[in-house]
């Protein structure tokens, strides 16, 4: 019989302290459906204590030099690196991310992020004098203050590191509100922060649900909110920040398109299906779930998709061979199944998957699913499903493909497949989305939300300036 981990504490001012919360949230292993832990649903008093600790730590932290903060961030990267496999496995046990994915986003990516933020802290130019017609001004970049960081459960440690790292590099202190579904990893992160010798109060972690997040946003002691999550929640968060005139960066949902051009190599498309189209069973913001195929190659492209998925093992996410694990919760599975049913009801046709796999009855599994006969007005083409569901739509001209790709309220990610990179780049220039991969290769770290996909930019060291404010001091002669 498995043991249940009971946590009744929060990580505040460098210590694990008893929570004030009366409510608890259960964590269920999505592979087995068994309850594995209970964590606090942090309340306003927990949030208040964490913000107070961050405020107390702020004056000393903001006075450290960039080089000193870089040294702290390198120590944090090193301490995380020691436990990175354990962290990845811990997240997998809670959210069902397959090991191949979790090892990257919850293992290697956080280490890289903390190191990149260290480099950015080293390179910080705090002051510069600019001259214009009116004379000289000393521009001074100062940390915004205490930052509330709210992240979802799907790639939690990578997302967290790419927000916390730049905030610390800028000289801010932080209160993290992680997603309760994966909170055991955040308790382990607190130990890592200790191992790294980060000064108490510089990073605090309050575990809880959306009310905890709302309390963090409302608290007058937070100076900026970095929010990552759904567009619906992002609107509420942005409204609350607007009311308080509090800066916000928000990375939100997506429904991204992959345009397969006429000259694309099918092997390149095949190689992208799992890592870019439905990684983590489609529970990734940048998933390319709208595949746009030239009409004369439509059948070939559908065959490539279905053959790739047929060869991808579904099963225990801890197994290195597994490509598709379960969905995070039974609620998420119900949502995905409702979308699949809506697609069928609206007249689309399932050519692969669409059911619960027979051999995995216990957990929250849904087969990877491919729809054809999809009309662009259908919900499965327009709404973010956040599950392993692909739609394939034919196009007859490149202009039509670009129009289809842009026909979305979202604008998070995208891809263009072509044997001719210059041609693909020309198509990418016309896409209304913030991050575009050509042939699904190479890297663009920036998560850039156009339209309903976000406000501002997140994604690593280039965003340090979004945790700063600029002061101008005149320099009379
Ligand atoms: P969610 O919006 O329900 O929750 C995200 C986080 O916000 C959680 O920690 C949650 O407790 C908190 N929260 C929710 N409502 C809140 C509110 N009103 N006030 C304060 N806090 C609140 O999203 P989710 O289901 O956990 O995650 C999936 C969503 O996140 C998808 O839409 C996905 O596209 C998006 N996402 C975006 C990115 C990106 O970089 N653009 C990355 C990962 C996930």
Coordinates of C-alpha atoms and ligand atoms in Angstrom, one line a residue:
X1 CA 0.0 0.0 0.0
X2 CA 1.4 3.4 -0.9
X3 CA 1.9 6.0 1.8
X4 CA 0.3 9.4 1.5
X5 CA 2.5 12.5 2.1
X6 CA 0.8 15.0 4.3
X7 CA 2.2 18.5 4.1
X8 CA 1.0 21.2 6.5
X9 CA 3.6 23.8 5.9
X10 CA 4.7 26.7 3.7
X11 CA 8.2 27.9 2.8
X12 CA 8.5 31.4 4.2
X13 CA 11.6 33.4 5.1
X14 CA 13.9 30.3 4.5
X15 CA 11.9 28.0 6.9
X16 CA 9.1 25.5 6.6
X17 CA 6.4 27.1 8.8
X18 CA 3.0 25.7 9.7
X19 CA 0.2 26.9 7.4
X20 CA -2.7 29.0 8.6
X21 CA -4.9 27.3 6.1
X22 CA -7.9 25.2 7.2
X23 CA -8.4 23.6 3.7
X24 CA -6.3 20.9 2.1
X25 CA -5.9 19.9 -1.5
X26 CA -5.3 16.2 -2.5
X27 CA -2.7 15.2 -5.1
X28 CA -3.7 12.1 -7.0
X29 CA -1.3 10.0 -9.1
X30 CA -2.8 10.3 -12.6
X31 CA -1.4 7.0 -13.6
X32 CA -3.1 5.0 -10.9
X33 CA -5.8 7.3 -9.7
X34 CA -4.5 6.8 -6.1
X35 CA -4.3 9.7 -3.7
X36 CA -0.6 10.3 -2.9
X37 CA -0.4 13.6 -1.0
X38 CA -2.3 16.4 0.7
X39 CA -1.1 20.0 0.7
X40 CA -2.4 23.2 2.1
X41 CA -4.8 25.4 0.2
X42 CA -2.8 28.5 1.4
X43 CA -4.9 31.3 2.8
X44 CA -4.6 35.1 3.0
X45 CA -2.5 34.8 6.2
X46 CA 0.0 32.5 4.5
X47 CA 0.2 34.9 1.6
X48 CA 0.6 37.9 3.9
X49 CA 3.5 36.2 5.8
X50 CA 5.2 35.3 2.6
X51 CA 4.9 38.8 1.1
X52 CA 6.1 40.3 4.4
X53 CA 9.2 38.0 4.3
X54 CA 9.9 39.0 0.7
X55 CA 9.6 42.7 1.6
X56 CA 11.9 42.3 4.5
X57 CA 14.5 40.6 2.3
X58 CA 14.2 43.1 -0.4
X59 CA 16.4 46.0 0.8
X60 CA 19.5 43.8 1.2
X61 CA 18.9 41.8 -2.0
X62 CA 18.3 44.8 -4.2
X63 CA 21.6 46.3 -2.9
X64 CA 23.7 43.3 -3.9
X65 CA 25.7 43.8 -7.1
X66 CA 24.8 41.9 -10.3
X67 CA 27.9 39.8 -9.8
X68 CA 26.8 38.8 -6.3
X69 CA 23.3 37.9 -7.5
X70 CA 24.9 35.9 -10.4
X71 CA 26.9 33.9 -7.8
X72 CA 23.7 33.1 -5.9
X73 CA 22.0 32.1 -9.2
X74 CA 24.9 29.8 -10.1
X75 CA 24.7 28.2 -6.7
X76 CA 21.0 27.6 -7.2
X77 CA 21.7 26.1 -10.7
X78 CA 24.3 23.8 -9.2
X79 CA 22.0 22.7 -6.3
X80 CA 19.2 22.1 -8.7
X81 CA 21.5 20.1 -11.0
X82 CA 22.3 17.7 -8.2
X83 CA 18.6 16.8 -7.8
X84 CA 17.4 17.4 -11.3
X85 CA 16.5 13.7 -12.1
X86 CA 14.6 13.5 -8.8
X87 CA 12.8 16.7 -9.5
X88 CA 11.7 15.5 -13.0
X89 CA 10.5 12.2 -11.5
X90 CA 8.6 13.9 -8.7
X91 CA 6.7 16.0 -11.2
X92 CA 5.9 13.0 -13.3
X93 CA 4.5 11.2 -10.3
X94 CA 2.1 14.0 -9.8
X95 CA 1.1 15.2 -13.3
X96 CA 1.9 12.2 -15.5
X97 CA 4.3 13.9 -17.8
X98 CA 6.3 11.3 -19.6
X99 CA 9.9 11.0 -18.4
X100 CA 11.4 12.1 -21.8
X101 CA 9.5 15.4 -21.4
X102 CA 9.8 15.9 -17.7
X103 CA 13.6 15.3 -17.7
X104 CA 13.9 18.2 -20.1
X105 CA 11.3 20.7 -18.7
X106 CA 11.6 19.9 -15.0
X107 CA 15.2 18.8 -15.0
X108 CA 17.6 20.3 -17.5
X109 CA 15.6 23.4 -18.4
X110 CA 15.5 24.9 -14.9
X111 CA 19.3 24.4 -14.5
X112 CA 19.9 26.2 -17.8
X113 CA 17.4 29.0 -16.9
X114 CA 19.1 29.7 -13.6
X115 CA 22.5 29.8 -15.3
X116 CA 21.3 32.1 -18.1
X117 CA 19.8 34.4 -15.4
X118 CA 23.2 34.4 -13.7
X119 CA 24.9 35.5 -16.9
X120 CA 22.3 38.2 -17.3
X121 CA 22.9 39.4 -13.7
X122 CA 26.6 39.6 -14.5
X123 CA 25.9 41.7 -17.5
X124 CA 23.5 44.1 -15.9
X125 CA 24.1 47.7 -16.7
X126 CA 22.2 49.6 -14.0
X127 CA 23.0 53.1 -15.1
X128 CA 23.7 54.9 -18.4
X129 CA 23.7 58.5 -19.5
X130 CA 21.7 59.4 -22.6
X131 CA 22.0 62.7 -24.4
X132 CA 19.3 64.3 -26.4
X133 CA 18.2 67.8 -27.5
X134 CA 17.2 68.6 -23.9
X135 CA 20.6 67.7 -22.4
X136 CA 21.9 64.7 -20.5
X137 CA 19.8 62.3 -18.4
X138 CA 21.0 59.5 -16.1
X139 CA 18.8 56.5 -16.7
X140 CA 18.8 54.1 -13.7
X141 CA 17.2 50.7 -13.8
X142 CA 15.9 49.6 -10.5
X143 CA 14.2 46.3 -9.4
X144 CA 10.4 46.5 -9.3
X145 CA 10.3 45.1 -5.8
X146 CA 8.4 42.0 -4.7
X147 CA 7.2 39.8 -7.6
X148 CA 4.3 37.3 -7.3
X149 CA 5.0 34.4 -9.6
X150 CA 2.0 32.1 -10.4
X151 CA 2.6 29.0 -12.6
X152 CA 0.6 26.1 -13.9
X153 CA 1.2 22.3 -13.5
X154 CA 2.2 21.3 -17.0
X155 CA 5.9 22.2 -17.0
X156 CA 6.2 23.7 -13.6
X157 CA 9.9 23.7 -12.7
X158 CA 11.0 25.0 -16.1
X159 CA 8.3 27.7 -16.1
X160 CA 9.1 28.7 -12.6
X161 CA 12.9 29.0 -13.2
X162 CA 12.4 31.1 -16.3
X163 CA 10.3 33.6 -14.2
X164 CA 12.1 33.5 -10.8
X165 CA 15.6 33.5 -12.4
X166 CA 15.2 36.9 -14.2
X167 CA 13.3 38.4 -11.3
X168 CA 16.2 37.5 -8.9
X169 CA 18.8 38.7 -11.5
X170 CA 17.0 42.1 -11.6
X171 CA 17.2 42.4 -7.8
X172 CA 13.6 41.5 -7.0
X173 CA 12.5 39.2 -4.3
X174 CA 9.8 36.6 -5.0
X175 CA 6.7 34.9 -3.7
X176 CA 5.8 31.8 -5.7
X177 CA 2.3 30.4 -5.9
X178 CA 2.8 27.0 -7.6
X179 CA 0.1 24.8 -8.9
X180 CA -1.2 22.5 -6.1
X181 CA -1.4 19.5 -8.5
X182 CA 2.5 19.3 -8.5
X183 CA 3.3 21.0 -5.2
X184 CA 5.5 18.2 -3.8
X185 CA 8.2 19.3 -6.3
X186 CA 7.9 22.8 -4.9
X187 CA 8.7 21.6 -1.4
X188 CA 11.8 19.9 -2.8
X189 CA 12.6 23.2 -4.6
X190 CA 12.5 24.9 -1.2
X191 CA 15.1 22.5 0.0
X192 CA 17.2 23.3 -3.1
X193 CA 17.0 27.0 -2.3
X194 CA 18.3 26.2 1.2
X195 CA 21.1 24.0 -0.2
X196 CA 22.1 26.9 -2.5
X197 CA 22.3 29.2 0.5
X198 CA 19.9 31.8 -0.9
X199 CA 19.3 34.4 1.8
X200 CA 16.0 33.8 3.7
X201 CA 13.0 35.6 2.3
X202 CA 14.4 36.1 -1.2
X203 CA 12.2 33.3 -2.6
X204 CA 9.1 32.2 -0.6
X205 CA 6.6 29.5 -1.7
X206 CA 2.9 29.5 -0.8
X207 CA 1.2 26.3 -1.9
X208 CA -2.5 26.7 -2.7
X209 CA -5.1 27.0 -5.4
X210 CA -6.6 30.0 -7.2
X211 CA -7.8 31.8 -4.1
X212 CA -4.2 31.8 -2.9
X213 CA -3.2 33.2 -6.2
X214 CA -5.9 35.9 -6.0
X215 CA -4.7 36.9 -2.5
X216 CA -1.2 37.2 -3.8
X217 CA -2.3 39.5 -6.6
X218 CA -4.5 41.6 -4.3
X219 CA -1.8 42.0 -1.6
X220 CA -0.5 45.6 -1.6
X221 CA 3.0 44.3 -0.9
X222 CA 3.4 42.7 -4.3
X223 CA 4.8 45.1 -6.9
X224 CA 4.5 42.9 -10.0
X225 CA 2.7 39.7 -11.0
X226 CA 4.1 37.2 -13.4
X227 CA 1.2 34.9 -14.4
X228 CA 1.3 31.8 -16.5
X229 CA -1.9 29.9 -17.1
X230 CA -5.1 29.9 -19.0
X231 CA -6.5 32.8 -20.9
X232 CA -9.7 32.8 -18.8
X233 CA -7.7 33.1 -15.6
X234 CA -5.3 35.6 -17.2
X235 CA -8.2 38.0 -17.9
X236 CA -9.2 37.9 -14.2
X237 CA -5.6 38.3 -13.1
X238 CA -5.0 41.2 -15.5
X239 CA -8.3 42.9 -14.3
X240 CA -7.2 42.7 -10.7
X241 CA -3.7 44.0 -11.6
X242 CA -5.3 46.8 -13.6
X243 CA -7.4 47.8 -10.6
X244 CA -4.3 48.0 -8.5
X245 CA -2.2 49.5 -11.3
X246 CA 0.3 46.7 -10.8
X247 CA 2.5 45.6 -13.7
X248 CA 1.7 42.2 -15.1
X249 CA 3.3 39.8 -17.5
X250 CA 1.0 37.0 -18.6
X251 CA 1.7 34.0 -20.7
X252 CA -1.6 32.3 -21.6
X253 CA -3.2 29.7 -23.8
X254 CA -2.7 28.9 -27.4
X255 CA -4.1 27.0 -30.4
X256 CA -1.1 27.1 -32.6
X257 CA -0.9 26.1 -36.3
X258 CA 1.7 24.2 -38.2
X259 CA 1.7 25.1 -41.9
X260 CA 3.1 22.3 -44.0
X261 CA 4.2 23.8 -47.3
X262 CA 4.1 21.9 -50.6
X263 CA 7.8 21.2 -50.6
X264 CA 8.0 20.1 -47.0
X265 CA 9.9 16.8 -46.2
X266 CA 7.5 14.4 -44.6
X267 CA 10.3 12.9 -42.3
X268 CA 10.7 16.4 -40.9
X269 CA 7.0 16.6 -40.2
X270 CA 7.0 13.1 -38.6
X271 CA 9.9 14.1 -36.3
X272 CA 7.9 17.0 -35.0
X273 CA 4.6 15.2 -34.2
X274 CA 5.4 14.2 -30.7
X275 CA 7.8 16.9 -29.5
X276 CA 6.0 19.9 -31.1
X277 CA 2.4 19.0 -32.0
X278 CA 1.3 17.0 -28.9
X279 CA 4.2 16.9 -26.3
X280 CA 3.1 15.9 -22.8
X281 CA -0.2 14.5 -24.3
X282 CA -0.9 18.0 -25.7
X283 CA -0.7 19.6 -22.3
X284 CA 1.8 22.3 -23.5
X285 CA 0.9 25.8 -24.3
X286 CA 2.9 25.8 -27.6
X287 CA 1.4 22.5 -28.9
X288 CA 0.8 22.7 -32.7
X289 CA -2.6 21.2 -32.8
X290 CA -3.9 22.8 -36.1
X291 CA -2.1 21.1 -38.9
X292 CA -2.6 22.8 -42.3
X293 CA -1.8 20.6 -45.2
X294 CA -1.7 21.3 -49.0
X295 CA -4.8 19.7 -50.5
X296 CA -2.8 17.5 -52.9
X297 CA -0.6 16.1 -50.0
X298 CA -3.4 15.9 -47.4
X299 CA -3.7 12.1 -47.4
X300 CA 0.1 11.6 -47.2
X301 CA 0.3 14.0 -44.3
X302 CA -2.6 12.4 -42.4
X303 CA -0.8 9.0 -42.9
X304 CA 2.4 10.4 -41.5
X305 CA 0.6 11.7 -38.4
X306 CA -1.3 8.5 -37.7
X307 CA 1.8 6.2 -38.4
X308 CA 3.9 8.3 -36.0
X309 CA 1.2 8.1 -33.3
X310 CA 0.6 4.4 -33.9
X311 CA 4.3 3.8 -33.1
X312 CA 4.3 5.9 -29.9
X313 CA 3.8 3.8 -26.7
X314 CA 1.1 5.0 -24.3
X315 CA 1.7 3.9 -20.7
X316 CA 3.5 4.5 -17.4
X317 CA 5.0 8.0 -17.7
X318 CA 7.9 7.0 -15.5
X319 CA 9.0 4.4 -18.2
X320 CA 11.7 5.9 -20.4
X321 CA 10.0 4.2 -23.5
X322 CA 6.6 5.9 -22.9
X323 CA 5.7 8.7 -25.3
X324 CA 2.2 9.4 -24.0
X325 CA 1.3 9.3 -20.3
X326 CA -2.1 10.1 -18.7
X327 CA -3.7 13.5 -18.5
X328 CA -3.1 15.4 -15.3
X329 CA -6.5 15.0 -13.6
X330 CA -9.8 13.2 -14.2
X331 CA -11.3 16.7 -14.7
X332 CA -8.8 17.4 -17.6
X333 CA -9.6 14.0 -19.1
X334 CA -13.4 14.8 -19.0
X335 CA -12.7 18.1 -20.7
X336 CA -10.7 16.5 -23.5
X337 CA -13.3 13.8 -24.0
X338 CA -16.0 16.5 -24.1
X339 CA -14.0 18.2 -26.9
X340 CA -13.6 14.9 -28.8
X341 CA -17.4 14.3 -28.5
X342 CA -18.1 17.9 -29.7
X343 CA -15.9 17.4 -32.8
X344 CA -17.8 14.2 -33.7
X345 CA -21.1 16.0 -33.0
X346 CA -20.1 18.9 -35.3
X347 CA -19.3 16.5 -38.1
X348 CA -15.5 15.9 -37.9
X349 CA -14.2 12.4 -38.3
X350 CA -11.7 10.6 -36.0
X351 CA -9.1 8.8 -38.1
X352 CA -6.9 7.8 -35.1
X353 CA -7.5 7.3 -31.4
X354 CA -10.4 9.1 -29.7
X355 CA -11.0 6.6 -26.9
X356 CA -9.6 5.5 -23.5
X357 CA -6.9 2.9 -24.1
X358 CA -8.2 -0.6 -23.0
X359 CA -5.0 -1.5 -21.3
X360 CA -4.9 1.6 -19.0
X361 CA -8.2 1.6 -17.2
X362 CA -6.9 2.9 -13.9
X363 CA -5.4 6.3 -14.8
X364 CA -6.6 9.4 -16.7
X365 CA -5.5 8.2 -20.2
X366 CA -6.9 9.2 -23.5
X367 CA -5.5 8.0 -26.8
X368 CA -3.8 10.5 -29.0
X369 CA -6.4 11.5 -31.5
X370 CA -6.5 12.9 -35.1
X371 CA -9.5 14.6 -36.6
X372 CA -10.1 15.2 -40.3
X373 CA -13.2 16.7 -42.1
X374 CA -12.7 19.6 -39.7
X375 CA -14.4 22.9 -40.5
X376 CA -12.5 26.0 -39.2
X377 CA -15.6 27.1 -37.4
X378 CA -15.6 24.0 -35.2
X379 CA -14.7 24.2 -31.5
X380 CA -12.0 21.6 -31.9
X381 CA -10.2 23.9 -34.4
X382 CA -10.8 27.1 -32.4
X383 CA -10.5 26.4 -28.7
X384 CA -7.5 25.2 -26.7
X385 CA -8.2 21.6 -25.7
X386 CA -5.0 21.0 -23.8
X387 CA -5.0 17.4 -24.6
X388 CA -3.7 15.0 -27.3
X389 CA -6.0 16.1 -30.1
X390 CA -4.8 17.1 -33.6
X391 CA -7.0 18.6 -36.3
X392 CA -5.8 18.4 -39.9
X393 CA -7.3 20.9 -42.4
X394 CA -6.5 21.1 -46.2
X395 CA -5.6 24.3 -47.9
X396 CA -5.4 25.1 -51.6
X397 CA -3.2 28.2 -51.7
X398 CA -0.4 29.6 -49.4
X399 CA -2.5 32.7 -48.8
X400 CA -5.4 30.5 -47.6
X401 CA -3.0 28.6 -45.3
X402 CA -1.8 31.9 -43.8
X403 CA -5.3 33.1 -43.3
X404 CA -6.3 29.8 -41.6
X405 CA -3.3 30.0 -39.3
X406 CA -4.1 33.6 -38.4
X407 CA -7.8 32.9 -38.0
X408 CA -7.5 32.4 -34.2
X409 CA -8.0 34.5 -31.1
X410 CA -4.7 33.1 -29.9
X411 CA -1.2 33.9 -31.1
X412 CA 1.3 31.9 -29.0
X413 CA 3.3 29.7 -31.3
X414 CA 3.4 28.3 -34.8
X415 CA 5.5 26.4 -37.3
X416 CA 6.3 26.4 -41.0
X417 CA 7.6 23.3 -42.7
X418 CA 9.4 23.7 -46.0
X419 CA 12.6 22.5 -47.8
X420 CA 13.3 26.2 -48.4
X421 CA 14.1 28.1 -45.2
X422 CA 13.9 31.5 -46.9
X423 CA 10.5 30.8 -48.2
X424 CA 9.4 29.5 -44.8
X425 CA 10.8 32.6 -43.2
X426 CA 8.7 34.8 -45.6
X427 CA 5.6 32.8 -44.6
X428 CA 6.5 33.1 -40.9
X429 CA 6.7 36.9 -41.2
X430 CA 3.0 37.0 -42.1
X431 CA 1.9 34.9 -39.1
X432 CA 0.3 36.7 -36.2
X433 CA 2.0 34.8 -33.5
X434 CA 5.0 35.3 -31.3
X435 CA 7.2 32.2 -31.6
X436 CA 7.6 30.4 -34.9
X437 CA 9.7 27.3 -35.4
X438 CA 10.9 26.5 -39.0
X439 CA 10.8 22.8 -39.7
X440 CA 10.2 22.6 -35.9
X441 CA 14.0 22.9 -35.4
X442 CA 16.2 25.3 -33.7
X443 CA 15.2 27.3 -30.7
X444 CA 13.4 30.4 -29.8
X445 CA 13.3 30.7 -26.0
X446 CA 11.0 33.6 -25.9
X447 CA 7.4 32.7 -25.2
X448 CA 5.6 35.5 -26.8
X449 CA 1.9 35.9 -26.5
X450 CA 0.2 37.8 -29.3
X451 CA -3.6 38.4 -29.1
X452 CA -5.3 36.4 -26.3
X453 CA -2.1 34.5 -25.6
X454 CA -0.6 37.0 -23.3
X455 CA 0.8 40.3 -22.2
X456 CA 4.5 41.1 -22.3
X457 CA 7.1 38.4 -22.7
X458 CA 8.4 35.6 -20.5
X459 CA 11.1 33.1 -21.2
X460 CA 14.4 33.6 -19.7
X461 CA 17.3 36.0 -19.4
X462 CA 16.1 38.5 -22.1
X463 CA 13.2 39.4 -19.9
X464 CA 15.2 40.7 -16.9
X465 CA 14.2 44.2 -17.9
X466 CA 10.5 43.4 -17.3
X467 CA 11.4 43.1 -13.6
X468 CA 12.9 46.5 -13.6
X469 CA 11.6 50.1 -13.6
X470 CA 13.6 53.0 -15.0
X471 CA 14.2 56.3 -13.3
X472 CA 15.5 59.4 -15.1
X473 CA 17.8 61.8 -13.2
X474 CA 18.7 65.1 -15.0
X475 CA 22.4 65.9 -15.3
X476 CA 22.6 69.7 -15.4
X477 CA 25.9 71.1 -16.7
Ligands
LIG1 P1 -5.0 27.9 -14.8 O1 -5.2 29.3 -15.4 O2 -6.3 27.2 -14.3 O3 -4.0 28.0 -13.6 C1 -2.7 28.4 -13.6 C2 -2.2 28.9 -12.3 O4 -3.0 30.1 -11.9 C3 -2.4 27.9 -11.2 O5 -1.4 28.0 -10.2 C4 -3.8 28.3 -10.5 O6 -3.9 27.9 -9.2 C5 -3.7 29.8 -10.7 N1 -5.0 30.5 -10.9 C6 -6.0 30.1 -11.6 N2 -7.0 31.1 -11.6 C7 -6.5 32.1 -10.9 C8 -7.0 33.4 -10.5 N3 -8.3 33.8 -10.9 N4 -6.3 34.2 -9.7 C9 -5.0 33.8 -9.4 N5 -4.5 32.6 -9.6 C10 -5.2 31.8 -10.4 O7 -4.3 27.0 -15.9 P2 -3.8 25.5 -15.8 O8 -5.0 24.7 -16.2 O9 -3.1 25.2 -14.5 O10 -2.7 25.5 -17.0 C11 -3.1 25.3 -18.3 C12 -3.1 26.6 -19.1 O11 -1.8 27.3 -18.9 C13 -3.3 26.4 -20.6 O12 -4.2 27.4 -21.0 C14 -1.9 26.7 -21.1 O13 -1.9 27.1 -22.5 C15 -1.4 27.7 -20.2 N6 0.1 27.8 -20.2 C16 0.7 28.8 -20.9 C17 2.1 28.9 -20.9 C18 2.8 30.0 -21.7 O14 4.0 30.2 -21.5 N7 2.1 30.8 -22.5 C19 2.8 27.9 -20.4 C20 2.2 26.8 -19.7 C21 0.8 26.8 -19.7

